[in-house]
Amino acid sequence: MSDIFKELADAVMTQNINGTVEKTKEALANGTPALDIIQKGLSEGMKIVGEKFETGELFLPQIMMSAKAMNSAMEILQPELAKGDGSESAGICISFVQEGDIHDIGNRLVSTMLGANGFTVKTLGVDISNETVVDEVKKADADKVLLVGSALMTTSMLGQKDLMILINEEGVRAKAKCMFGGAPVSQAWIDEIGADGTAENAAEAVNVAKKIMNVETSKVKA
């Protein structure tokens, strides 16, 4: 990890909001791509924060402050990420964070990247119930809808399995294409619950989403 990426990660881990903003501006001024700032710096810090929360080394107030630090950086970076080309929509995407989870950094990044690459994105927010997600699928005016759900914690990840069950029970599985992400999510988990895909980062998520929705894949815009 280069010095600037380590400094970004450290600023997030130590809940240093001003430091996170300063290092983000410094990285941009030095020509570092916005996506690299997020994936190699900020997200690495947030990943460690999530791991420490899982093991009881950090608590919710600290998580919230780290998230606030990263959100402050995202406000600076989003204009760079959201430079789309105005092309025809690649499809409708419903983005949400699983019920019981308030960690939306990765979900917001993926949503922004999908929007920049042709998807029409509806963001539901955090702590969203499976029933709400299914209702949104039913209301969507499209033959198929991409669900993009995330969970940082293992406990909230289990809700993804329940969502797949509910989607099948409500008869909307053919309409709902399901892509899940988050630190504990693996391809093995996706296979187990019968979802359609996952990705390790936001750029990969765009290509996976396009494949799931049968959209021609080209260079990902960042």
mmCIF file of C-alpha atoms in Angstrom:
data_model
loop_
_atom_site.group_PDB
_atom_site.id
_atom_site.type_symbol
_atom_site.label_atom_id
_atom_site.label_comp_id
_atom_site.label_asym_id
_atom_site.label_seq_id
_atom_site.Cartn_x
_atom_site.Cartn_y
_atom_site.Cartn_z
ATOM 1 C CA MET A 1 0.000 0.000 0.000
ATOM 2 C CA SER A 2 1.467 3.367 -1.035
ATOM 3 C CA ASP A 3 1.863 6.137 1.527
ATOM 4 C CA ILE A 4 -1.217 8.111 0.428
ATOM 5 C CA PHE A 5 -3.446 5.034 0.446
ATOM 6 C CA LYS A 6 -2.175 4.044 3.892
ATOM 7 C CA GLU A 7 -2.779 7.571 5.155
ATOM 8 C CA LEU A 8 -6.331 7.497 3.790
ATOM 9 C CA ALA A 9 -7.002 4.121 5.407
ATOM 10 C CA ASP A 10 -5.525 5.274 8.718
ATOM 11 C CA ALA A 11 -7.643 8.437 8.697
ATOM 12 C CA VAL A 12 -10.817 6.379 8.295
ATOM 13 C CA MET A 13 -9.763 3.850 10.948
ATOM 14 C CA THR A 14 -9.026 6.598 13.484
ATOM 15 C CA GLN A 15 -12.310 8.429 12.782
ATOM 16 C CA ASN A 16 -10.338 11.478 11.616
ATOM 17 C CA ILE A 17 -12.930 13.309 9.518
ATOM 18 C CA ASN A 18 -10.815 16.379 8.724
ATOM 19 C CA GLY A 19 -7.788 14.222 7.998
ATOM 20 C CA THR A 20 -9.793 12.016 5.637
ATOM 21 C CA VAL A 21 -11.024 15.044 3.707
ATOM 22 C CA GLU A 22 -7.551 16.600 3.526
ATOM 23 C CA LYS A 23 -5.911 13.387 2.305
ATOM 24 C CA THR A 24 -8.671 12.855 -0.261
ATOM 25 C CA LYS A 25 -8.162 16.346 -1.678
ATOM 26 C CA GLU A 26 -4.395 15.822 -1.667
ATOM 27 C CA ALA A 27 -4.711 12.542 -3.558
ATOM 28 C CA LEU A 28 -7.003 14.092 -6.182
ATOM 29 C CA ALA A 29 -4.676 17.070 -6.596
ATOM 30 C CA ASN A 30 -1.814 14.655 -7.262
ATOM 31 C CA GLY A 31 -3.777 12.945 -10.020
ATOM 32 C CA THR A 32 -4.830 9.806 -8.152
ATOM 33 C CA PRO A 33 -8.008 8.369 -9.755
ATOM 34 C CA ALA A 34 -11.114 8.669 -7.583
ATOM 35 C CA LEU A 35 -11.769 4.934 -7.785
ATOM 36 C CA ASP A 36 -8.246 4.157 -6.540
ATOM 37 C CA ILE A 37 -8.675 6.571 -3.643
ATOM 38 C CA ILE A 38 -11.791 4.684 -2.598
ATOM 39 C CA GLN A 39 -10.783 1.102 -3.265
ATOM 40 C CA LYS A 40 -7.102 1.224 -2.270
ATOM 41 C CA GLY A 41 -7.387 3.737 0.555
ATOM 42 C CA LEU A 42 -10.765 4.547 2.094
ATOM 43 C CA SER A 43 -12.357 1.128 1.612
ATOM 44 C CA GLU A 44 -9.310 -0.645 3.019
ATOM 45 C CA GLY A 45 -9.668 1.418 6.176
ATOM 46 C CA MET A 46 -13.391 0.727 6.401
ATOM 47 C CA LYS A 47 -12.782 -2.986 5.837
ATOM 48 C CA ILE A 48 -10.496 -3.121 8.869
ATOM 49 C CA VAL A 49 -13.034 -1.137 10.889
ATOM 50 C CA GLY A 50 -15.699 -3.696 9.988
ATOM 51 C CA GLU A 51 -13.433 -6.575 10.979
ATOM 52 C CA LYS A 52 -12.685 -4.962 14.340
ATOM 53 C CA PHE A 53 -16.393 -4.411 14.922
ATOM 54 C CA GLU A 54 -17.057 -8.100 14.259
ATOM 55 C CA THR A 55 -14.414 -9.105 16.828
ATOM 56 C CA GLY A 56 -15.603 -6.614 19.438
ATOM 57 C CA GLU A 57 -12.529 -4.373 19.247
ATOM 58 C CA LEU A 58 -14.626 -1.431 18.054
ATOM 59 C CA PHE A 59 -18.166 -0.399 18.909
ATOM 60 C CA LEU A 60 -21.046 1.246 17.058
ATOM 61 C CA PRO A 61 -20.163 4.887 17.899
ATOM 62 C CA GLN A 62 -16.688 4.361 16.436
ATOM 63 C CA ILE A 63 -18.148 2.659 13.359
ATOM 64 C CA MET A 64 -20.468 5.616 12.848
ATOM 65 C CA MET A 65 -17.599 8.105 13.075
ATOM 66 C CA SER A 66 -15.472 6.112 10.616
ATOM 67 C CA ALA A 67 -18.456 5.976 8.264
ATOM 68 C CA LYS A 68 -18.896 9.741 8.657
ATOM 69 C CA ALA A 69 -15.247 10.244 7.750
ATOM 70 C CA MET A 70 -15.624 8.161 4.613
ATOM 71 C CA ASN A 71 -18.914 9.835 3.718
ATOM 72 C CA SER A 72 -17.155 13.201 3.894
ATOM 73 C CA ALA A 73 -14.579 11.935 1.410
ATOM 74 C CA MET A 74 -17.286 10.474 -0.824
ATOM 75 C CA GLU A 75 -18.938 13.897 -1.104
ATOM 76 C CA ILE A 76 -15.715 15.105 -2.701
ATOM 77 C CA LEU A 77 -15.266 12.052 -4.934
ATOM 78 C CA GLN A 78 -18.796 11.437 -6.186
ATOM 79 C CA PRO A 79 -18.752 14.174 -8.858
ATOM 80 C CA GLU A 80 -15.742 12.402 -10.396
ATOM 81 C CA LEU A 81 -17.427 9.008 -10.228
ATOM 82 C CA ALA A 82 -20.775 10.167 -11.567
ATOM 83 C CA LYS A 83 -19.560 11.401 -14.952
ATOM 84 C CA GLY A 84 -21.789 9.318 -17.177
ATOM 85 C CA ASP A 85 -22.127 9.629 -20.946
ATOM 86 C CA GLY A 86 -25.910 10.094 -21.201
ATOM 87 C CA SER A 87 -26.384 6.815 -23.064
ATOM 88 C CA GLU A 88 -29.560 4.744 -23.016
ATOM 89 C CA SER A 89 -30.328 3.122 -19.667
ATOM 90 C CA ALA A 90 -28.811 -0.293 -19.059
ATOM 91 C CA GLY A 91 -31.791 -1.143 -16.861
ATOM 92 C CA ILE A 92 -33.423 -0.402 -13.536
ATOM 93 C CA CYS A 93 -31.415 -1.042 -10.383
ATOM 94 C CA ILE A 94 -32.818 -1.100 -6.843
ATOM 95 C CA SER A 95 -30.021 -0.584 -4.339
ATOM 96 C CA PHE A 96 -30.276 -1.169 -0.593
ATOM 97 C CA VAL A 97 -28.476 -2.181 2.585
ATOM 98 C CA GLN A 98 -29.855 -5.291 4.276
ATOM 99 C CA GLU A 99 -32.129 -5.024 7.314
ATOM 100 C CA GLY A 100 -30.114 -4.782 10.524
ATOM 101 C CA ASP A 101 -27.171 -3.096 8.792
ATOM 102 C CA ILE A 102 -26.357 0.614 8.531
ATOM 103 C CA HIS A 103 -23.045 0.414 6.652
ATOM 104 C CA ASP A 104 -23.725 1.965 3.250
ATOM 105 C CA ILE A 105 -20.300 3.028 1.974
ATOM 106 C CA GLY A 106 -19.782 0.135 -0.425
ATOM 107 C CA ASN A 107 -23.416 0.175 -1.496
ATOM 108 C CA ARG A 108 -23.275 3.890 -2.266
ATOM 109 C CA LEU A 109 -20.105 3.453 -4.293
ATOM 110 C CA VAL A 110 -21.549 0.606 -6.353
ATOM 111 C CA SER A 111 -24.763 2.586 -6.893
ATOM 112 C CA THR A 112 -22.789 5.604 -8.092
ATOM 113 C CA MET A 113 -20.721 3.468 -10.454
ATOM 114 C CA LEU A 114 -23.818 1.758 -11.859
ATOM 115 C CA GLY A 115 -25.422 5.145 -12.438
ATOM 116 C CA ALA A 116 -22.302 6.333 -14.247
ATOM 117 C CA ASN A 117 -22.462 3.262 -16.481
ATOM 118 C CA GLY A 118 -26.012 3.546 -17.746
ATOM 119 C CA PHE A 119 -28.234 2.113 -15.017
ATOM 120 C CA THR A 120 -31.245 3.951 -13.611
ATOM 121 C CA VAL A 121 -30.633 3.566 -9.879
ATOM 122 C CA LYS A 122 -33.211 3.799 -7.106
ATOM 123 C CA THR A 123 -31.535 3.863 -3.692
ATOM 124 C CA LEU A 124 -33.661 2.659 -0.787
ATOM 125 C CA GLY A 125 -31.117 3.361 1.957
ATOM 126 C CA VAL A 126 -30.012 1.356 4.987
ATOM 127 C CA ASP A 127 -31.732 -1.183 7.248
ATOM 128 C CA ILE A 128 -34.252 -2.118 4.542
ATOM 129 C CA SER A 129 -36.658 -4.994 5.117
ATOM 130 C CA ASN A 130 -37.005 -7.800 2.595
ATOM 131 C CA GLU A 131 -40.714 -7.022 2.284
ATOM 132 C CA THR A 132 -39.881 -3.466 1.198
ATOM 133 C CA VAL A 133 -37.458 -4.754 -1.433
ATOM 134 C CA VAL A 134 -40.025 -7.174 -2.857
ATOM 135 C CA ASP A 135 -42.665 -4.423 -2.962
ATOM 136 C CA GLU A 136 -40.262 -2.249 -4.970
ATOM 137 C CA VAL A 137 -39.660 -5.093 -7.420
ATOM 138 C CA LYS A 138 -43.403 -5.482 -7.940
ATOM 139 C CA LYS A 139 -43.852 -1.738 -8.524
ATOM 140 C CA ALA A 140 -40.954 -1.406 -10.976
ATOM 141 C CA ASP A 141 -42.104 -0.774 -14.545
ATOM 142 C CA ALA A 142 -39.730 -3.211 -16.215
ATOM 143 C CA ASP A 143 -39.542 -6.851 -17.264
ATOM 144 C CA LYS A 144 -36.488 -7.316 -15.079
ATOM 145 C CA VAL A 145 -34.917 -5.383 -12.235
ATOM 146 C CA LEU A 146 -31.420 -5.603 -10.775
ATOM 147 C CA LEU A 147 -31.353 -5.833 -6.989
ATOM 148 C CA VAL A 148 -28.083 -4.647 -5.454
ATOM 149 C CA GLY A 149 -28.012 -5.504 -1.769
ATOM 150 C CA SER A 150 -25.128 -5.221 0.652
ATOM 151 C CA ALA A 151 -24.264 -6.362 4.158
ATOM 152 C CA LEU A 152 -21.095 -5.666 6.125
ATOM 153 C CA MET A 153 -21.860 -8.058 8.971
ATOM 154 C CA THR A 154 -22.398 -11.818 8.886
ATOM 155 C CA THR A 155 -25.617 -11.444 10.879
ATOM 156 C CA SER A 156 -27.201 -9.107 8.333
ATOM 157 C CA MET A 157 -25.835 -11.166 5.424
ATOM 158 C CA LEU A 158 -28.121 -14.016 6.470
ATOM 159 C CA GLY A 159 -31.051 -11.806 5.479
ATOM 160 C CA GLN A 160 -29.988 -12.178 1.853
ATOM 161 C CA LYS A 161 -30.940 -15.837 1.991
ATOM 162 C CA ASP A 162 -34.325 -14.917 3.452
ATOM 163 C CA LEU A 163 -34.802 -12.385 0.653
ATOM 164 C CA MET A 164 -34.193 -15.034 -2.000
ATOM 165 C CA ILE A 165 -36.790 -17.252 -0.328
ATOM 166 C CA LEU A 166 -39.315 -14.395 -0.221
ATOM 167 C CA ILE A 167 -38.686 -13.446 -3.853
ATOM 168 C CA ASN A 168 -39.497 -17.000 -4.886
ATOM 169 C CA GLU A 169 -42.557 -17.197 -2.632
ATOM 170 C CA GLU A 170 -43.924 -13.935 -4.041
ATOM 171 C CA GLY A 171 -43.455 -15.123 -7.628
ATOM 172 C CA VAL A 172 -41.066 -12.369 -8.753
ATOM 173 C CA ARG A 173 -37.850 -14.366 -9.133
ATOM 174 C CA ALA A 174 -37.966 -14.175 -12.932
ATOM 175 C CA LYS A 175 -38.158 -10.375 -12.708
ATOM 176 C CA ALA A 176 -35.602 -9.866 -9.940
ATOM 177 C CA LYS A 177 -31.930 -10.345 -10.809
ATOM 178 C CA CYS A 178 -29.986 -10.424 -7.557
ATOM 179 C CA MET A 179 -26.447 -9.199 -6.932
ATOM 180 C CA PHE A 180 -25.216 -9.126 -3.339
ATOM 181 C CA GLY A 181 -22.018 -7.761 -1.842
ATOM 182 C CA GLY A 182 -20.276 -6.934 1.410
ATOM 183 C CA ALA A 183 -17.242 -8.122 3.345
ATOM 184 C CA PRO A 184 -18.634 -11.554 4.335
ATOM 185 C CA VAL A 185 -20.246 -12.313 0.950
ATOM 186 C CA SER A 186 -18.518 -14.905 -1.246
ATOM 187 C CA GLN A 187 -19.308 -16.688 -4.489
ATOM 188 C CA ALA A 188 -19.958 -19.830 -2.446
ATOM 189 C CA TRP A 189 -22.622 -17.930 -0.486
ATOM 190 C CA ILE A 190 -24.189 -16.626 -3.702
ATOM 191 C CA ASP A 191 -24.341 -20.177 -5.049
ATOM 192 C CA GLU A 192 -25.820 -21.476 -1.795
ATOM 193 C CA ILE A 193 -28.696 -18.992 -1.700
ATOM 194 C CA GLY A 194 -29.361 -19.062 -5.442
ATOM 195 C CA ALA A 195 -28.539 -15.420 -6.213
ATOM 196 C CA ASP A 196 -27.107 -14.236 -9.527
ATOM 197 C CA GLY A 197 -23.763 -12.668 -8.721
ATOM 198 C CA THR A 198 -21.322 -10.797 -6.507
ATOM 199 C CA ALA A 199 -18.212 -8.672 -7.013
ATOM 200 C CA GLU A 200 -15.104 -7.784 -5.040
ATOM 201 C CA ASN A 201 -15.117 -4.097 -5.973
ATOM 202 C CA ALA A 202 -17.250 -1.423 -7.615
ATOM 203 C CA ALA A 203 -15.651 -1.655 -11.058
ATOM 204 C CA GLU A 204 -16.164 -5.417 -11.149
ATOM 205 C CA ALA A 205 -19.735 -4.903 -9.914
ATOM 206 C CA VAL A 206 -20.551 -2.926 -13.058
ATOM 207 C CA ASN A 207 -19.408 -5.758 -15.323
ATOM 208 C CA VAL A 208 -21.224 -8.377 -13.236
ATOM 209 C CA ALA A 209 -24.395 -6.266 -13.294
ATOM 210 C CA LYS A 210 -24.246 -5.873 -17.066
ATOM 211 C CA LYS A 211 -23.730 -9.605 -17.497
ATOM 212 C CA ILE A 212 -26.681 -10.416 -15.232
ATOM 213 C CA MET A 213 -28.897 -7.952 -17.107
ATOM 214 C CA ASN A 214 -27.590 -9.048 -20.533
ATOM 215 C CA VAL A 215 -26.163 -5.618 -21.312
ATOM 216 C CA GLU A 216 -23.184 -5.263 -23.636
ATOM 217 C CA THR A 217 -20.050 -4.844 -21.531
ATOM 218 C CA SER A 218 -17.622 -2.093 -22.454
ATOM 219 C CA LYS A 219 -14.958 -0.194 -20.564
ATOM 220 C CA VAL A 220 -16.162 0.762 -17.103
ATOM 221 C CA LYS A 221 -16.388 4.498 -16.533
ATOM 222 C CA ALA A 222 -14.805 5.761 -13.330
#
